[in-house]
Tab-separated table of C-alpha atoms in Angstrom:
chain	number	residue	atom	x	y	z
W	1055	UNK	CA	-5.546	-12.629	-19.068
W	1056	UNK	CA	-4.991	-9.484	-17.050
W	1057	UNK	CA	-5.212	-8.994	-13.306
W	1058	UNK	CA	-6.531	-6.137	-11.184
W	1059	UNK	CA	-4.693	-2.846	-11.483
W	1060	UNK	CA	-5.184	-0.628	-8.468
W	1061	UNK	CA	-3.886	2.932	-8.406
W	1062	UNK	CA	-4.312	5.366	-5.549
W	1063	UNK	CA	-2.686	7.493	-2.898
W	1064	UNK	CA	-1.603	7.300	0.711
W	1065	UNK	CA	-4.730	8.656	2.360
W	1066	UNK	CA	-7.765	10.083	0.587
W	1067	UNK	CA	-7.256	13.818	0.807
W	1068	UNK	CA	-8.766	15.641	-2.189
W	1069	UNK	CA	-6.620	18.735	-2.883
W	1070	UNK	CA	-8.177	21.871	-4.339
W	1071	UNK	CA	-6.242	21.469	-7.591
W	1072	UNK	CA	-8.214	18.327	-8.514
W	1073	UNK	CA	-11.372	18.857	-6.457
W	1074	UNK	CA	-13.453	19.308	-9.608
W	1075	UNK	CA	-12.571	15.728	-10.571
W	1076	UNK	CA	-14.093	14.452	-7.305
W	1077	UNK	CA	-17.301	16.435	-6.950
W	1078	UNK	CA	-19.708	16.367	-3.994
W	1079	UNK	CA	-21.756	15.001	-2.411
W	1080	UNK	CA	-20.101	12.942	0.260
W	1081	UNK	CA	-17.121	12.818	2.550
W	1082	UNK	CA	-13.612	13.046	1.159
W	1083	UNK	CA	-13.410	9.244	1.176
W	1084	UNK	CA	-16.722	8.864	-0.649
W	1085	UNK	CA	-15.672	11.410	-3.270
W	1086	UNK	CA	-12.220	9.850	-3.646
W	1087	UNK	CA	-13.653	6.332	-3.985
W	1088	UNK	CA	-15.978	7.367	-6.816
W	1089	UNK	CA	-12.881	8.054	-8.901
W	1090	UNK	CA	-10.104	5.796	-7.627
W	1091	UNK	CA	-10.238	2.067	-6.940
W	1092	UNK	CA	-7.758	1.809	-4.058
W	1093	UNK	CA	-6.203	3.693	-1.164
W	1094	UNK	CA	-3.395	3.063	1.287
W	1095	UNK	CA	-4.165	3.716	4.962
W	1096	UNK	CA	-1.029	5.030	6.672
W	1097	UNK	CA	-2.674	6.325	9.856
W	1098	UNK	CA	-2.892	2.734	11.130
W	1099	UNK	CA	0.914	2.824	11.334
W	1100	UNK	CA	0.792	5.592	13.938
W	1101	UNK	CA	-2.300	4.850	15.990
W	1102	UNK	CA	-5.108	2.294	16.351
W	1103	UNK	CA	-8.578	2.873	14.951
W	1104	UNK	CA	-11.753	1.419	16.378
W	1105	UNK	CA	-13.328	-1.444	14.445
W	1106	UNK	CA	-16.378	0.781	13.896
W	1107	UNK	CA	-14.157	3.280	12.080
W	1108	UNK	CA	-12.919	0.621	9.664
W	1109	UNK	CA	-16.498	-0.537	9.155
W	1110	UNK	CA	-17.599	3.013	8.354
W	1111	UNK	CA	-14.778	3.421	5.854
W	1112	UNK	CA	-15.710	0.157	4.155
W	1113	UNK	CA	-19.358	1.180	3.967
W	1114	UNK	CA	-18.334	4.486	2.359
W	1115	UNK	CA	-16.782	2.802	-0.678
W	1116	UNK	CA	-18.052	0.823	-3.703
W	1117	UNK	CA	-17.911	-2.992	-3.559
W	1118	UNK	CA	-14.888	-3.176	-5.867
W	1119	UNK	CA	-12.819	-0.667	-3.875
W	1120	UNK	CA	-9.858	-1.987	-1.858
W	1121	UNK	CA	-7.744	-0.746	1.049
W	1122	UNK	CA	-4.080	-1.423	1.635
W	1123	UNK	CA	-3.402	-1.115	5.352
W	1124	UNK	CA	-0.073	-0.330	6.949
W	1125	UNK	CA	0.798	-2.562	9.909
W	1126	UNK	CA	1.369	-0.599	13.154
W	1127	UNK	CA	4.823	0.767	13.914
W	1128	UNK	CA	4.489	-0.744	17.393
W	1129	UNK	CA	5.151	-4.090	15.732
W	1130	UNK	CA	7.628	-3.115	13.039
W	1131	UNK	CA	9.648	-0.271	14.562
W	1132	UNK	CA	9.184	-0.402	18.332
W	1133	UNK	CA	9.158	-4.177	18.849
W	1134	UNK	CA	11.147	-4.802	15.643
W	1135	UNK	CA	8.958	-7.836	14.775
W	1136	UNK	CA	9.541	-9.549	18.151
W	1137	UNK	CA	6.653	-10.909	20.268
W	1138	UNK	CA	3.939	-9.756	17.859
W	1139	UNK	CA	0.963	-11.784	19.083
W	1140	UNK	CA	-0.714	-9.245	21.381
W	1141	UNK	CA	-0.320	-6.398	18.913
W	1142	UNK	CA	-1.481	-8.505	15.987
W	1143	UNK	CA	-4.549	-9.677	17.908
W	1144	UNK	CA	-5.548	-6.070	18.479
W	1145	UNK	CA	-4.794	-5.109	14.884
W	1146	UNK	CA	-6.841	-8.005	13.552
W	1147	UNK	CA	-9.817	-7.112	15.727
W	1148	UNK	CA	-9.772	-3.578	14.348
W	1149	UNK	CA	-8.943	-3.977	10.666
W	1150	UNK	CA	-11.289	-6.930	10.178
W	1151	UNK	CA	-13.966	-4.251	10.063
W	1152	UNK	CA	-13.007	-3.726	6.421
W	1153	UNK	CA	-14.264	-7.195	5.519
W	1154	UNK	CA	-13.686	-8.037	1.844
W	1155	UNK	CA	-12.380	-4.548	1.149
W	1156	UNK	CA	-9.078	-5.364	2.865
W	1157	UNK	CA	-6.814	-5.750	-0.155
W	1158	UNK	CA	-3.194	-5.763	1.051
W	1159	UNK	CA	-1.260	-5.659	4.304
W	1160	UNK	CA	1.718	-3.317	4.012
W	1161	UNK	CA	4.659	-4.027	6.325
W	1162	UNK	CA	7.293	-1.281	6.305
W	1163	UNK	CA	10.530	-1.950	8.180
W	1164	UNK	CA	12.931	0.611	9.667
W	1165	UNK	CA	16.201	1.191	7.765
W	1166	UNK	CA	18.159	-0.280	10.691
W	1167	UNK	CA	16.333	-3.620	10.673
W	1168	UNK	CA	18.366	-6.258	8.873
W	1169	UNK	CA	17.338	-9.814	8.097
W	1170	UNK	CA	16.884	-12.312	10.923
W	1171	UNK	CA	15.405	-15.461	9.375
W	1172	UNK	CA	13.855	-16.938	12.512
W	1173	UNK	CA	12.297	-13.689	13.705
W	1174	UNK	CA	10.966	-12.701	10.301
W	1175	UNK	CA	9.551	-16.170	9.700
W	1176	UNK	CA	7.806	-16.196	13.072
W	1177	UNK	CA	6.378	-12.725	12.517
W	1178	UNK	CA	4.831	-13.518	9.166
W	1179	UNK	CA	3.498	-16.844	10.384
W	1180	UNK	CA	1.719	-14.919	13.140
W	1181	UNK	CA	0.324	-12.498	10.565
W	1182	UNK	CA	-0.949	-15.366	8.365
W	1183	UNK	CA	-2.644	-17.040	11.315
W	1184	UNK	CA	-4.766	-13.936	11.842
W	1185	UNK	CA	-5.343	-12.189	8.541
W	1186	UNK	CA	-6.027	-13.617	5.099
W	1187	UNK	CA	-4.665	-10.898	2.846
W	1188	UNK	CA	-1.657	-10.598	0.536
W	1189	UNK	CA	1.431	-9.090	2.168
W	1190	UNK	CA	3.639	-6.378	0.666
W	1191	UNK	CA	6.916	-5.831	2.511
W	1192	UNK	CA	8.886	-2.575	2.254
W	1193	UNK	CA	12.317	-3.257	3.793
W	1194	UNK	CA	14.985	-0.558	3.786
W	1195	UNK	CA	18.132	-2.326	5.041
W	1196	UNK	CA	20.611	-3.614	2.435
W	1197	UNK	CA	20.216	-7.199	3.718
W	1198	UNK	CA	16.900	-7.519	1.919
W	1199	UNK	CA	18.045	-6.844	-1.642
W	1200	UNK	CA	19.568	-9.934	-3.216
W	1201	UNK	CA	18.475	-12.830	-5.404
W	1202	UNK	CA	18.752	-15.161	-2.413
W	1203	UNK	CA	16.509	-12.899	-0.341
W	1204	UNK	CA	13.955	-12.678	-3.131
W	1205	UNK	CA	13.823	-16.463	-3.223
W	1206	UNK	CA	13.325	-16.664	0.527
W	1207	UNK	CA	10.445	-14.184	0.381
W	1208	UNK	CA	8.897	-15.901	-2.631
W	1209	UNK	CA	8.762	-19.226	-0.793
W	1210	UNK	CA	6.704	-17.506	1.903
W	1211	UNK	CA	4.437	-15.616	-0.508
W	1212	UNK	CA	5.694	-12.207	0.592
W	1213	UNK	CA	5.920	-9.552	-2.123
W	1214	UNK	CA	8.715	-6.989	-1.821
W	1215	UNK	CA	7.644	-3.432	-2.559
W	1216	UNK	CA	9.238	-1.497	-5.404
W	1217	UNK	CA	10.033	1.890	-3.858
W	1218	UNK	CA	11.007	5.244	-5.285
W	1219	UNK	CA	13.391	6.737	-4.308
W	1220	UNK	CA	15.184	3.419	-3.893
W	1221	UNK	CA	17.182	3.079	-0.649
W	1222	UNK	CA	19.479	0.466	-2.244
W	1223	UNK	CA	20.252	-0.938	-5.668
W	1224	UNK	CA	17.330	-3.063	-6.810
W	1225	UNK	CA	14.809	-1.578	-4.376
W	1226	UNK	CA	13.037	0.206	-7.225
W	1227	UNK	CA	12.023	-3.136	-8.760
W	1228	UNK	CA	9.404	-5.561	-7.393
W	1229	UNK	CA	10.863	-8.591	-5.688
W	1230	UNK	CA	10.057	-11.594	-3.539
W	1231	UNK	CA	6.758	-13.328	-4.319
W	1232	UNK	CA	5.539	-12.250	-7.742
W	1233	UNK	CA	1.917	-13.129	-7.064
W	1234	UNK	CA	1.514	-9.456	-6.108
W	1235	UNK	CA	3.211	-6.345	-7.471
W	1236	UNK	CA	3.224	-3.243	-5.264
W	1237	UNK	CA	4.813	0.115	-6.122
W	1238	UNK	CA	5.198	2.930	-3.566
W	1239	UNK	CA	6.206	6.237	-5.123
W	1240	UNK	CA	7.337	8.711	-2.479
W	1241	UNK	CA	8.310	11.616	-4.733
W	1242	UNK	CA	11.661	12.579	-6.240
W	1243	UNK	CA	13.951	14.433	-6.004
W	1244	UNK	CA	12.354	15.719	-2.790
W	1245	UNK	CA	10.844	12.758	-1.019
W	1246	UNK	CA	7.174	13.154	-0.051
W	1247	UNK	CA	6.977	16.563	-1.791
W	1248	UNK	CA	8.001	16.374	-5.452
W	1249	UNK	CA	5.513	15.713	-8.217
W	1250	UNK	CA	6.706	13.358	-10.928
W	1251	UNK	CA	7.361	14.730	-14.428
W	1252	UNK	CA	5.027	13.646	-17.257
W	1253	UNK	CA	7.560	11.305	-18.844
W	1254	UNK	CA	8.038	9.413	-15.570
W	1255	UNK	CA	4.280	9.049	-15.109
W	1256	UNK	CA	3.870	7.831	-18.685
W	1257	UNK	CA	6.607	5.272	-18.116
W	1258	UNK	CA	4.969	4.103	-14.924
W	1259	UNK	CA	1.660	3.612	-16.721
W	1260	UNK	CA	3.367	1.392	-19.283
W	1261	UNK	CA	5.121	-0.542	-16.519
W	1262	UNK	CA	1.883	-1.158	-14.650
W	1263	UNK	CA	0.115	-2.383	-17.765
W	1264	UNK	CA	2.931	-4.885	-18.307
W	1265	UNK	CA	2.975	-5.983	-14.659
W	1266	UNK	CA	-0.760	-6.616	-14.470
W	1267	UNK	CA	-0.416	-9.249	-17.185
W	1268	UNK	CA	1.321	-11.442	-14.601
W	1269	UNK	CA	-0.171	-10.536	-11.195
W	1270	UNK	CA	-2.501	-8.165	-9.325
W	1271	UNK	CA	-0.710	-4.828	-9.357
W	1272	UNK	CA	-0.867	-1.820	-7.046
W	1273	UNK	CA	0.658	1.638	-7.413
W	1274	UNK	CA	0.415	4.042	-4.489
W	1275	UNK	CA	1.608	7.649	-4.601
W	1276	UNK	CA	2.936	8.854	-1.245
W	1277	UNK	CA	4.136	12.297	-2.391
W	1278	UNK	CA	1.373	13.897	-0.371
W	1279	UNK	CA	3.178	16.659	1.553
W	1280	UNK	CA	2.675	19.244	-1.206
W	1281	UNK	CA	-0.545	17.654	-2.526
W	1282	UNK	CA	1.012	16.118	-5.662
W	1283	UNK	CA	-0.110	12.529	-5.079
W	1284	UNK	CA	-3.674	12.523	-6.352
W	1285	UNK	CA	-2.863	14.459	-9.512
W	1286	UNK	CA	-0.025	12.036	-10.283
W	1287	UNK	CA	-2.257	9.032	-9.545
W	1288	UNK	CA	-4.965	10.358	-11.872
W	1289	UNK	CA	-2.478	10.864	-14.684
W	1290	UNK	CA	-1.156	7.324	-14.392
W	1291	UNK	CA	-4.598	5.778	-13.978
W	1292	UNK	CA	-5.965	7.487	-17.059
W	1293	UNK	CA	-2.956	6.463	-19.145
W	1294	UNK	CA	-2.884	2.883	-17.857
W	1295	UNK	CA	-6.596	2.299	-18.294
W	1296	UNK	CA	-6.783	4.101	-21.623
W	1297	UNK	CA	-9.799	6.124	-20.553
W	1298	UNK	CA	-10.902	8.591	-17.898
W	1299	UNK	CA	-10.446	6.920	-14.525
W	1300	UNK	CA	-13.224	8.940	-12.937
W	1301	UNK	CA	-16.329	6.805	-12.885
W	1302	UNK	CA	-19.070	9.338	-12.305
W	1303	UNK	CA	-21.801	6.711	-12.054
W	1304	UNK	CA	-20.334	5.249	-8.879
W	1305	UNK	CA	-22.422	5.860	-5.782
């Protein structure tokens, strides 16, 4: 048995270098979604979007396409997980417009936010009460990277993101709940800018194929600043799937 393997980028920009792989007609999202099966929405971290916007995005994609959505920074960085109910109510009302295309909730924490068991537990209980989607957590404080912490997260069905570059030892490997595997590749050596060399992409494809044997697996390229992400994602998708990832018959 194998599980879903979803490969995509942060946002759905289609750079000129690969535009011929995502031909018209359609918006950038429609073109992107004819070739990739997932995307990560980062703009939700910075600002709210109307429910109608989420509904339009969902309607622009094939039925098997999925969105990972980043939880607003108001909750994670400004309020630092405290008193989340009002913000989560608003977020739920908006992002529910995706319907079944909501695939993962991504919660990224600031590097200064260590582990507070009661606050973290309360926050994720509030999330679960409102949204029925798997949770991928990207912490960046050293508190979060230990066997004990992985056990705590696993008990609560919270997957820990595998991030590159890794902020701490072990952060480059998936952790927490292993019912979901989620990689975020930010570019190295220059974060957000660098493309990955072919041998790294080939290794990632092999890793993803192994991971999907155990759980639904996501790989998102966030090295978007110099337009490397979609090319890297295509390379990995084609290697991991063993065929061209562009599905030209999608409409």
